GROMACS .gro file of C-alpha atoms in nm:
model
  453
    1MET     CA    1   0.000   0.000   0.000
    2ASP     CA    2   0.143   0.339  -0.099
    3PRO     CA    3   0.198   0.613   0.164
    4GLN     CA    4  -0.095   0.828   0.046
    5ALA     CA    5  -0.343   0.543   0.079
    6LEU     CA    6  -0.209   0.454   0.422
    7ILE     CA    7  -0.233   0.815   0.541
    8LEU     CA    8  -0.586   0.843   0.403
    9ILE     CA    9  -0.713   0.527   0.573
   10LEU     CA   10  -0.536   0.580   0.908
   11ALA     CA   11  -0.641   0.945   0.932
   12PHE     CA   12  -1.003   0.869   0.841
   13VAL     CA   13  -1.036   0.580   1.088
   14THR     CA   14  -0.864   0.775   1.366
   15LEU     CA   15  -1.088   1.078   1.319
   16LEU     CA   16  -1.399   0.859   1.326
   17ILE     CA   17  -1.282   0.686   1.645
   18ILE     CA   18  -1.234   1.017   1.827
   19GLY     CA   19  -1.590   1.116   1.732
   20MET     CA   20  -1.537   1.366   1.452
   21PRO     CA   21  -1.836   1.405   1.214
   22VAL     CA   22  -1.800   1.195   0.901
   23ALA     CA   23  -1.793   1.491   0.660
   24PHE     CA   24  -1.501   1.655   0.844
   25ALA     CA   25  -1.321   1.322   0.877
   26LEU     CA   26  -1.352   1.274   0.501
   27GLY     CA   27  -1.226   1.623   0.421
   28ILE     CA   28  -0.933   1.628   0.666
   29SER     CA   29  -0.808   1.280   0.579
   30THR     CA   30  -0.825   1.366   0.208
   31PHE     CA   31  -0.637   1.693   0.271
   32LEU     CA   32  -0.360   1.507   0.455
   33ALA     CA   33  -0.332   1.248   0.177
   34VAL     CA   34  -0.308   1.517  -0.093
   35LEU     CA   35  -0.059   1.710   0.119
   36SER     CA   36   0.167   1.403   0.137
   37ILE     CA   37   0.189   1.387  -0.242
   38GLY     CA   38   0.393   1.706  -0.236
   39THR     CA   39   0.354   1.801  -0.601
   40LEU     CA   40  -0.002   1.935  -0.565
   41PRO     CA   41  -0.128   2.242  -0.372
   42ALA     CA   42  -0.344   2.054  -0.120
   43PRO     CA   43  -0.589   2.332  -0.017
   44LEU     CA   44  -0.657   2.432  -0.376
   45GLN     CA   45  -0.691   2.076  -0.502
   46VAL     CA   46  -0.927   1.963  -0.224
   47SER     CA   47  -1.146   2.273  -0.242
   48ARG     CA   48  -1.164   2.256  -0.622
   49THR     CA   49  -1.261   1.888  -0.613
   50MET     CA   50  -1.524   1.949  -0.346
   51ALA     CA   51  -1.677   2.234  -0.546
   52THR     CA   52  -1.689   2.044  -0.874
   53GLY     CA   53  -1.820   1.735  -0.691
   54ILE     CA   54  -2.147   1.905  -0.603
   55ASP     CA   55  -2.174   2.105  -0.927
   56SER     CA   56  -2.424   1.857  -1.063
   57PHE     CA   57  -2.775   1.926  -1.191
   58PRO     CA   58  -2.916   1.587  -1.074
   59LEU     CA   59  -2.808   1.666  -0.716
   60LEU     CA   60  -3.050   1.959  -0.713
   61ALA     CA   61  -3.324   1.700  -0.678
   62ILE     CA   62  -3.211   1.627  -0.322
   63PRO     CA   63  -3.309   1.960  -0.156
   64PHE     CA   64  -3.641   1.956  -0.342
   65PHE     CA   65  -3.721   1.603  -0.227
   66VAL     CA   66  -3.618   1.696   0.129
   67VAL     CA   67  -3.865   1.987   0.129
   68ALA     CA   68  -4.133   1.768  -0.028
   69GLY     CA   69  -4.079   1.507   0.244
   70GLU     CA   70  -4.118   1.769   0.515
   71LEU     CA   71  -4.439   1.899   0.356
   72MET     CA   72  -4.580   1.547   0.334
   73SER     CA   73  -4.485   1.465   0.691
   74GLY     CA   74  -4.675   1.762   0.831
   75GLY     CA   75  -4.950   1.788   0.571
   76GLY     CA   76  -5.178   1.502   0.673
   77MET     CA   77  -5.064   1.246   0.417
   78ALA     CA   78  -4.939   0.996   0.675
   79ARG     CA   79  -5.281   0.967   0.841
   80ARG     CA   80  -5.462   0.914   0.512
   81LEU     CA   81  -5.218   0.644   0.406
   82LEU     CA   82  -5.274   0.474   0.742
   83ILE     CA   83  -5.648   0.476   0.680
   84LEU     CA   84  -5.594   0.317   0.338
   85ALA     CA   85  -5.360   0.050   0.480
   86GLU     CA   86  -5.615  -0.029   0.752
   87GLY     CA   87  -5.875  -0.087   0.484
   88MET     CA   88  -5.639  -0.320   0.299
   89VAL     CA   89  -5.512  -0.548   0.578
   90GLY     CA   90  -5.660  -0.427   0.906
   91ARG     CA   91  -5.924  -0.701   0.912
   92PHE     CA   92  -5.665  -0.981   0.939
   93ARG     CA   93  -5.540  -1.122   1.268
   94GLY     CA   94  -5.242  -0.912   1.370
   95GLY     CA   95  -5.362  -0.655   1.121
   96LEU     CA   96  -5.211  -0.355   1.299
   97ALA     CA   97  -4.861  -0.489   1.235
   98TYR     CA   98  -4.938  -0.523   0.864
   99VAL     CA   99  -5.101  -0.180   0.859
  100ASN     CA  100  -4.784  -0.038   1.013
  101THR     CA  101  -4.559  -0.199   0.752
  102ILE     CA  102  -4.770  -0.105   0.450
  103SER     CA  103  -4.815   0.253   0.577
  104CYS     CA  104  -4.439   0.291   0.624
  105MET     CA  105  -4.379   0.151   0.276
  106MET     CA  106  -4.622   0.396   0.116
  107PHE     CA  107  -4.523   0.701   0.319
  108GLY     CA  108  -4.152   0.627   0.293
  109ALA     CA  109  -4.185   0.589  -0.082
  110ILE     CA  110  -4.378   0.914  -0.119
  111SER     CA  111  -4.155   1.119   0.113
  112GLY     CA  112  -3.826   0.943   0.030
  113SER     CA  113  -3.729   0.960   0.398
  114ALA     CA  114  -3.711   0.670   0.642
  115ALA     CA  115  -3.678   0.907   0.937
  116ALA     CA  116  -3.997   1.091   0.835
  117ALA     CA  117  -4.180   0.759   0.803
  118VAL     CA  118  -4.071   0.651   1.153
  119SER     CA  119  -4.176   0.975   1.319
  120SER     CA  120  -4.500   1.026   1.124
  121ILE     CA  121  -4.630   0.667   1.110
  122GLY     CA  122  -4.471   0.558   1.438
  123GLY     CA  123  -4.619   0.851   1.627
  124ILE     CA  124  -4.966   0.717   1.543
  125MET     CA  125  -4.913   0.342   1.517
  126ILE     CA  126  -4.687   0.257   1.813
  127PRO     CA  127  -4.929   0.391   2.079
  128GLN     CA  128  -5.226   0.246   1.888
  129MET     CA  129  -5.066  -0.098   1.875
  130GLU     CA  130  -4.988  -0.089   2.245
  131ARG     CA  131  -5.348   0.002   2.327
  132ALA     CA  132  -5.462  -0.292   2.114
  133GLY     CA  133  -5.252  -0.538   2.317
  134TYR     CA  134  -4.929  -0.554   2.117
  135LYS     CA  135  -4.603  -0.525   2.309
  136ARG     CA  136  -4.450  -0.181   2.281
  137GLU     CA  137  -4.111  -0.320   2.175
  138PHE     CA  138  -4.280  -0.514   1.895
  139GLY     CA  139  -4.445  -0.197   1.763
  140VAL     CA  140  -4.113  -0.013   1.776
  141ALA     CA  141  -3.940  -0.298   1.589
  142VAL     CA  142  -4.206  -0.314   1.317
  143THR     CA  143  -4.197   0.062   1.262
  144ALA     CA  144  -3.817   0.101   1.256
  145CYS     CA  145  -3.762  -0.185   1.011
  146SER     CA  146  -4.061  -0.108   0.788
  147ALA     CA  147  -3.962   0.258   0.747
  148THR     CA  148  -3.642   0.158   0.567
  149THR     CA  149  -3.838   0.005   0.278
  150GLY     CA  150  -3.921   0.358   0.163
  151LEU     CA  151  -3.555   0.405   0.067
  152VAL     CA  152  -3.569   0.105  -0.168
  153ILE     CA  153  -3.905   0.202  -0.321
  154PRO     CA  154  -3.871   0.518  -0.537
  155PRO     CA  155  -3.848   0.810  -0.537
  156SER     CA  156  -3.552   0.802  -0.300
  157ASN     CA  157  -3.280   1.057  -0.230
  158ILE     CA  158  -3.021   0.788  -0.165
  159MET     CA  159  -3.085   0.643  -0.512
  160ILE     CA  160  -3.003   0.982  -0.662
  161VAL     CA  161  -2.681   1.000  -0.459
  162TYR     CA  162  -2.579   0.653  -0.576
  163ALA     CA  163  -2.658   0.731  -0.941
  164VAL     CA  164  -2.442   1.044  -0.927
  165VAL     CA  165  -2.151   0.867  -0.758
  166ALA     CA  166  -2.169   0.563  -0.989
  167GLN     CA  167  -2.177   0.807  -1.285
  168ASN     CA  168  -2.305   0.566  -1.551
  169VAL     CA  169  -2.630   0.471  -1.375
  170SER     CA  170  -2.959   0.623  -1.487
  171ILE     CA  171  -3.176   0.767  -1.210
  172ALA     CA  172  -3.485   0.639  -1.391
  173ALA     CA  173  -3.334   0.289  -1.410
  174ILE     CA  174  -3.250   0.263  -1.043
  175PHE     CA  175  -3.590   0.408  -0.951
  176LEU     CA  176  -3.760   0.130  -1.145
  177ALA     CA  177  -3.518  -0.130  -1.010
  178GLY     CA  178  -3.630  -0.063  -0.652
  179PHE     CA  179  -3.999  -0.153  -0.683
  180ILE     CA  180  -3.976  -0.534  -0.669
  181PRO     CA  181  -3.697  -0.551  -0.405
  182GLY     CA  182  -3.889  -0.302  -0.189
  183ALA     CA  183  -4.202  -0.514  -0.217
  184ILE     CA  184  -4.000  -0.825  -0.130
  185MET     CA  185  -3.858  -0.659   0.180
  186GLY     CA  186  -4.200  -0.535   0.293
  187THR     CA  187  -4.357  -0.878   0.240
  188ALA     CA  188  -4.075  -1.043   0.435
  189LEU     CA  189  -4.131  -0.803   0.725
  190MET     CA  190  -4.503  -0.883   0.731
  191ALA     CA  191  -4.418  -1.254   0.727
  192ALA     CA  192  -4.187  -1.197   1.024
  193SER     CA  193  -4.472  -1.022   1.208
  194PHE     CA  194  -4.700  -1.318   1.135
  195PHE     CA  195  -4.457  -1.573   1.279
  196VAL     CA  196  -4.384  -1.359   1.587
  197LEU     CA  197  -4.756  -1.321   1.657
  198VAL     CA  198  -4.817  -1.695   1.610
  199ARG     CA  199  -4.559  -1.770   1.878
  200ARG     CA  200  -4.659  -1.482   2.107
  201PRO     CA  201  -5.030  -1.404   2.068
  202ILE     CA  202  -5.157  -1.050   2.115
  203ALA     CA  203  -5.250  -0.972   2.474
  204ALA     CA  204  -5.598  -0.853   2.558
  205PRO     CA  205  -5.621  -0.472   2.564
  206ALA     CA  206  -5.611  -0.307   2.903
  207PRO     CA  207  -5.960  -0.233   3.045
  208ALA     CA  208  -5.896   0.140   3.043
  209ALA     CA  209  -5.794   0.131   2.678
  210ALA     CA  210  -6.091  -0.090   2.591
  211ALA     CA  211  -6.330   0.148   2.762
  212ALA     CA  212  -6.178   0.459   2.611
  213PRO     CA  213  -6.391   0.641   2.356
  214VAL     CA  214  -6.301   0.550   1.998
  215PRO     CA  215  -6.193   0.852   1.795
  216ALA     CA  216  -6.330   0.910   1.453
  217ALA     CA  217  -6.123   0.816   1.154
  218SER     CA  218  -6.082   1.182   1.068
  219ASP     CA  219  -5.904   1.258   1.398
  220ALA     CA  220  -5.528   1.259   1.443
  221THR     CA  221  -5.536   0.892   1.541
  222LEU     CA  222  -5.705   0.602   1.372
  223SER     CA  223  -5.973   0.376   1.505
  224TYR     CA  224  -5.943   0.003   1.454
  225ALA     CA  225  -6.242  -0.212   1.525
  226THR     CA  226  -6.233  -0.581   1.597
  227PRO     CA  227  -6.108  -0.754   1.280
  228GLY     CA  228  -6.394  -0.818   1.048
  229ALA     CA  229  -6.503  -0.773   0.693
  230VAL     CA  230  -6.441  -0.432   0.540
  231SER     CA  231  -6.727  -0.324   0.319
  232GLU     CA  232  -6.640  -0.220  -0.034
  233PRO     CA  233  -6.783   0.134  -0.002
  234SER     CA  234  -6.584   0.187   0.316
  235PHE     CA  235  -6.262   0.075   0.154
  236LEU     CA  236  -6.342   0.277  -0.157
  237ARG     CA  237  -6.379   0.591   0.052
  238LYS     CA  238  -6.044   0.519   0.220
  239ALA     CA  239  -5.878   0.468  -0.117
  240ILE     CA  240  -6.024   0.792  -0.253
  241GLY     CA  241  -5.906   0.978   0.056
  242ALA     CA  242  -5.548   0.856   0.010
  243LEU     CA  243  -5.549   0.886  -0.371
  244PRO     CA  244  -5.419   1.246  -0.387
  245SER     CA  245  -5.115   1.140  -0.181
  246LEU     CA  246  -5.049   0.836  -0.400
  247ILE     CA  247  -5.080   1.040  -0.718
  248LEU     CA  248  -4.753   1.207  -0.630
  249ILE     CA  249  -4.561   0.886  -0.709
  250ILE     CA  250  -4.741   0.862  -1.044
  251ILE     CA  251  -4.654   1.223  -1.128
  252VAL     CA  252  -4.288   1.192  -1.032
  253LEU     CA  253  -4.212   0.852  -1.180
  254GLY     CA  254  -4.446   0.887  -1.477
  255GLY     CA  255  -4.289   1.218  -1.572
  256ILE     CA  256  -3.932   1.084  -1.542
  257LEU     CA  257  -3.997   0.759  -1.724
  258GLY     CA  258  -4.207   0.927  -1.990
  259GLY     CA  259  -3.936   1.182  -2.061
  260ALA     CA  260  -4.156   1.477  -1.965
  261PHE     CA  261  -3.902   1.608  -1.714
  262SER     CA  262  -3.579   1.518  -1.536
  263ALA     CA  263  -3.547   1.390  -1.179
  264THR     CA  264  -3.463   1.742  -1.060
  265GLU     CA  265  -3.767   1.891  -1.230
  266ALA     CA  266  -3.978   1.607  -1.089
  267ALA     CA  267  -3.856   1.692  -0.739
  268ALA     CA  268  -3.955   2.058  -0.787
  269ILE     CA  269  -4.299   1.948  -0.905
  270ALA     CA  270  -4.324   1.723  -0.597
  271VAL     CA  271  -4.265   2.026  -0.373
  272ALA     CA  272  -4.537   2.226  -0.549
  273TYR     CA  273  -4.781   1.935  -0.535
  274ALA     CA  274  -4.711   1.860  -0.166
  275PHE     CA  275  -4.753   2.231  -0.082
  276ILE     CA  276  -5.089   2.252  -0.260
  277LEU     CA  277  -5.207   1.928  -0.100
  278GLY     CA  278  -5.094   1.991   0.258
  279VAL     CA  279  -5.146   2.367   0.284
  280LEU     CA  280  -5.430   2.452   0.047
  281ILE     CA  281  -5.639   2.133   0.014
  282TYR     CA  282  -5.593   1.932   0.337
  283ARG     CA  283  -5.517   2.254   0.531
  284GLU     CA  284  -5.330   2.060   0.800
  285LEU     CA  285  -5.003   2.252   0.755
  286PRO     CA  286  -5.040   2.622   0.848
  287MET     CA  287  -4.844   2.884   0.661
  288SER     CA  288  -4.682   2.985   0.990
  289ALA     CA  289  -4.507   2.645   1.004
  290LEU     CA  290  -4.333   2.691   0.670
  291PRO     CA  291  -4.030   2.896   0.790
  292GLU     CA  292  -3.935   2.629   1.045
  293LEU     CA  293  -3.998   2.357   0.786
  294LEU     CA  294  -3.771   2.528   0.534
  295LEU     CA  295  -3.502   2.577   0.800
  296ARG     CA  296  -3.505   2.206   0.883
  297SER     CA  297  -3.484   2.124   0.514
  298ALA     CA  298  -3.191   2.363   0.468
  299LYS     CA  299  -3.002   2.203   0.757
  300THR     CA  300  -3.059   1.854   0.618
  301THR     CA  301  -2.954   1.964   0.270
  302GLY     CA  302  -2.641   2.132   0.404
  303VAL     CA  303  -2.532   1.816   0.584
  304VAL     CA  304  -2.595   1.598   0.278
  305PHE     CA  305  -2.412   1.829   0.038
  306LEU     CA  306  -2.113   1.867   0.271
  307LEU     CA  307  -2.092   1.488   0.284
  308ILE     CA  308  -2.113   1.463  -0.093
  309ALA     CA  309  -1.848   1.732  -0.147
  310ALA     CA  310  -1.604   1.576   0.100
  311SER     CA  311  -1.662   1.226  -0.036
  312GLN     CA  312  -1.602   1.343  -0.393
  313ALA     CA  313  -1.266   1.479  -0.283
  314MET     CA  314  -1.186   1.143  -0.123
  315ALA     CA  315  -1.304   0.963  -0.437
  316TRP     CA  316  -1.059   1.171  -0.640
  317ILE     CA  317  -0.761   1.067  -0.427
  318LEU     CA  318  -0.883   0.707  -0.419
  319THR     CA  319  -0.898   0.699  -0.799
  320ARG     CA  320  -0.564   0.876  -0.837
  321GLN     CA  321  -0.393   0.621  -0.615
  322GLN     CA  322  -0.584   0.334  -0.783
  323ILE     CA  323  -0.720   0.209  -0.450
  324PRO     CA  324  -1.050   0.073  -0.591
  325GLN     CA  325  -0.855  -0.131  -0.844
  326ALA     CA  326  -0.626  -0.260  -0.570
  327VAL     CA  327  -0.927  -0.366  -0.362
  328ALA     CA  328  -1.083  -0.537  -0.664
  329ASP     CA  329  -0.762  -0.726  -0.739
  330ALA     CA  330  -0.727  -0.830  -0.374
  331MET     CA  331  -1.083  -0.960  -0.355
  332LEU     CA  332  -1.058  -1.143  -0.686
  333SER     CA  333  -0.737  -1.307  -0.564
  334LEU     CA  334  -0.933  -1.453  -0.270
  335SER     CA  335  -1.188  -1.621  -0.490
  336ARG     CA  336  -1.327  -1.612  -0.841
  337SER     CA  337  -1.667  -1.733  -0.727
  338PRO     CA  338  -1.933  -1.461  -0.761
  339ILE     CA  339  -2.130  -1.625  -0.479
  340VAL     CA  340  -1.837  -1.599  -0.235
  341LEU     CA  341  -1.735  -1.246  -0.335
  342LEU     CA  342  -2.089  -1.110  -0.321
  343LEU     CA  343  -2.126  -1.267   0.023
  344ILE     CA  344  -1.805  -1.091   0.135
  345ILE     CA  345  -1.932  -0.759   0.000
  346ASN     CA  346  -2.268  -0.805   0.175
  347LEU     CA  347  -2.103  -0.894   0.506
  348THR     CA  348  -1.872  -0.593   0.481
  349LEU     CA  349  -2.159  -0.355   0.405
  350LEU     CA  350  -2.373  -0.501   0.686
  351ILE     CA  351  -2.090  -0.434   0.931
  352VAL     CA  352  -2.033  -0.085   0.788
  353GLY     CA  353  -2.403  -0.007   0.823
  354THR     CA  354  -2.394  -0.071   1.197
  355PHE     CA  355  -2.161   0.224   1.262
  356MET     CA  356  -2.198   0.455   0.960
  357ASP     CA  357  -2.504   0.637   0.829
  358MET     CA  358  -2.636   0.556   0.485
  359THR     CA  359  -2.529   0.860   0.281
  360PRO     CA  360  -2.158   0.860   0.374
  361ALA     CA  361  -2.148   0.481   0.337
  362VAL     CA  362  -2.284   0.503  -0.019
  363LEU     CA  363  -2.042   0.784  -0.102
  364ILE     CA  364  -1.738   0.600   0.035
  365PHE     CA  365  -1.800   0.240  -0.064
  366THR     CA  366  -1.958   0.280  -0.407
  367PRO     CA  367  -1.626   0.364  -0.579
  368ILE     CA  368  -1.454   0.082  -0.386
  369PHE     CA  369  -1.698  -0.206  -0.438
  370LEU     CA  370  -1.862  -0.112  -0.769
  371PRO     CA  371  -1.556  -0.214  -0.978
  372VAL     CA  372  -1.554  -0.551  -0.801
  373ALA     CA  373  -1.924  -0.603  -0.870
  374VAL     CA  374  -1.889  -0.502  -1.235
  375GLY     CA  375  -1.591  -0.736  -1.264
  376LEU     CA  376  -1.819  -1.018  -1.150
  377GLY     CA  377  -2.064  -0.933  -1.427
  378MET     CA  378  -2.308  -0.752  -1.198
  379ASP     CA  379  -2.503  -0.464  -1.348
  380PRO     CA  380  -2.433  -0.131  -1.169
  381THR     CA  381  -2.807  -0.074  -1.123
  382HIS     CA  382  -2.845  -0.414  -0.956
  383PHE     CA  383  -2.545  -0.343  -0.734
  384GLY     CA  384  -2.697  -0.010  -0.630
  385ILE     CA  385  -3.012  -0.182  -0.504
  386VAL     CA  386  -2.804  -0.441  -0.316
  387LEU     CA  387  -2.592  -0.164  -0.162
  388ILE     CA  388  -2.898   0.033  -0.050
  389MET     CA  389  -3.070  -0.277   0.094
  390ASN     CA  390  -2.757  -0.357   0.294
  391LEU     CA  391  -2.741  -0.011   0.442
  392CYS     CA  392  -3.115  -0.006   0.512
  393ILE     CA  393  -3.053  -0.286   0.761
  394GLY     CA  394  -2.793  -0.066   0.927
  395LEU     CA  395  -3.054   0.206   0.984
  396CYS     CA  396  -3.235  -0.018   1.234
  397THR     CA  397  -2.934  -0.178   1.406
  398PRO     CA  398  -2.730  -0.041   1.696
  399PRO     CA  399  -2.508   0.145   1.763
  400VAL     CA  400  -2.581   0.407   1.492
  401GLY     CA  401  -2.924   0.306   1.362
  402THR     CA  402  -3.110   0.630   1.289
  403CYS     CA  403  -3.450   0.465   1.250
  404LEU     CA  404  -3.394   0.258   1.563
  405PHE     CA  405  -3.317   0.567   1.771
  406ILE     CA  406  -3.617   0.762   1.640
  407ALA     CA  407  -3.855   0.468   1.688
  408CYS     CA  408  -3.730   0.413   2.045
  409GLY     CA  409  -3.780   0.783   2.115
  410VAL     CA  410  -4.133   0.780   1.973
  411GLY     CA  411  -4.217   0.453   2.150
  412LYS     CA  412  -4.044   0.553   2.475
  413THR     CA  413  -3.857   0.226   2.505
  414ARG     CA  414  -3.497   0.122   2.555
  415ILE     CA  415  -3.274   0.034   2.261
  416GLU     CA  416  -3.178  -0.296   2.427
  417SER     CA  417  -3.540  -0.408   2.456
  418ALA     CA  418  -3.627  -0.299   2.103
  419SER     CA  419  -3.317  -0.470   1.960
  420LYS     CA  420  -3.428  -0.807   2.098
  421ALA     CA  421  -3.769  -0.762   1.937
  422MET     CA  422  -3.601  -0.677   1.605
  423ILE     CA  423  -3.415  -1.005   1.562
  424PRO     CA  424  -3.690  -1.174   1.352
  425PHE     CA  425  -3.717  -0.862   1.136
  426TRP     CA  426  -3.340  -0.844   1.083
  427ILE     CA  427  -3.351  -1.206   0.966
  428ALA     CA  428  -3.635  -1.124   0.725
  429MET     CA  429  -3.441  -0.827   0.583
  430ILE     CA  430  -3.124  -1.034   0.538
  431VAL     CA  431  -3.318  -1.309   0.359
  432SER     CA  432  -3.464  -1.042   0.127
  433LEU     CA  433  -3.116  -0.903   0.068
  434LEU     CA  434  -2.971  -1.241  -0.026
  435LEU     CA  435  -3.266  -1.313  -0.254
  436VAL     CA  436  -3.216  -0.988  -0.446
  437THR     CA  437  -2.837  -1.030  -0.447
  438TYR     CA  438  -2.836  -1.372  -0.606
  439VAL     CA  439  -3.142  -1.334  -0.830
  440PRO     CA  440  -3.066  -1.023  -1.040
  441TRP     CA  441  -3.404  -1.048  -1.217
  442PHE     CA  442  -3.579  -0.886  -0.920
  443ALA     CA  443  -3.380  -0.565  -0.969
  444THR     CA  444  -3.332  -0.565  -1.346
  445PHE     CA  445  -3.669  -0.681  -1.479
  446LEU     CA  446  -3.858  -0.350  -1.471
  447PRO     CA  447  -3.570  -0.131  -1.600
  448ARG     CA  448  -3.511  -0.374  -1.888
  449ILE     CA  449  -3.871  -0.391  -2.004
  450ALA     CA  450  -3.892  -0.012  -1.979
  451GLY     CA  451  -3.581   0.024  -2.196
  452TRP     CA  452  -3.359   0.192  -1.936
  453MET     CA  453  -3.098  -0.086  -1.925
   0.00000   0.00000   0.00000
């Protein structure tokens, strides 16, 4: 290993260990590596690479989707999607768990944010499930794991980040590639709920909860009657109520796939649509809340773009020192079996996901592992879905699982207790990951028939 690569890796790992934010660790370690070259002006080179790294039109979609997610979270869409999910699966035994998963899938897909899905859906569903006799830790586990499916089902900010970093991946292609894997993951999570509830039946609701007045479906919380048949008119009304929220996916994806507008333009349209829906039609988001909403969006966007800029600088030094090629050669020297090498990549990413958030992990490990995957004959779009599914598992695992922390905060439970309840769901997510990894058809079928691959 050459001195620059050694300095880069040692500095980055050391800075992470002492608790420095990932973006600063990326930038400082890259600066030190460039400085050690000696023939380049380090400050100028790093700053120039960071600036050009975020000078990308597709990346403009990220702040728009962040704002759209905030508008959807506060604009009443989560509650309407819950009502629709209740009409779909609420009549089955253990229906609240399935309602939770489907609601998180729909809201996460519409907002593109797992954290927004946990806070919005979890804030309603976790207390409701506990009142219905489910264990609180179980409700937290279902919510935290289900929310991550929204990052696999488009539109998703992390897919845009991956497409930009991978360079030769179409945003439309990876959007389409996520539908079937996201559905597989959601189905696996519902199957895990079924098996957990078979082994540990739902407890009878507490007398006080049973005697409490049932709120109307139009209130901030939902009412769930004893499982029974759902009449067609009732379900139809629920579907009509949620239809304006679901239309957003049709507008965004239909416009991109039909060539009417780019992903960035689609994101801007999503903001306008979410504003009209939440502020003017549903009227659940007051105008006075918009300044704070925009401030939160600006902070989120700033963090994401700083990460992207710093990671692009690191990617430059990695490419210059041919580190990705060295990693590819080292892995291929271990084995020529695609099954073995893909298993090694999955294990590495699963470990990385436990201590690193999704965006920096995608930015750092895409240029390292993508050449290996391509060398094995794996399509870059397929690899992107596998990468994202790996890191989704990390969002609900300690010690740095964002969704796990938010769900525990909403559900007022300890991480240790929730982690035990999550074991069946982790298994379900890993099975889904392996299925998509070794059966490329699940990720490539829709992009191929649509002509994007």
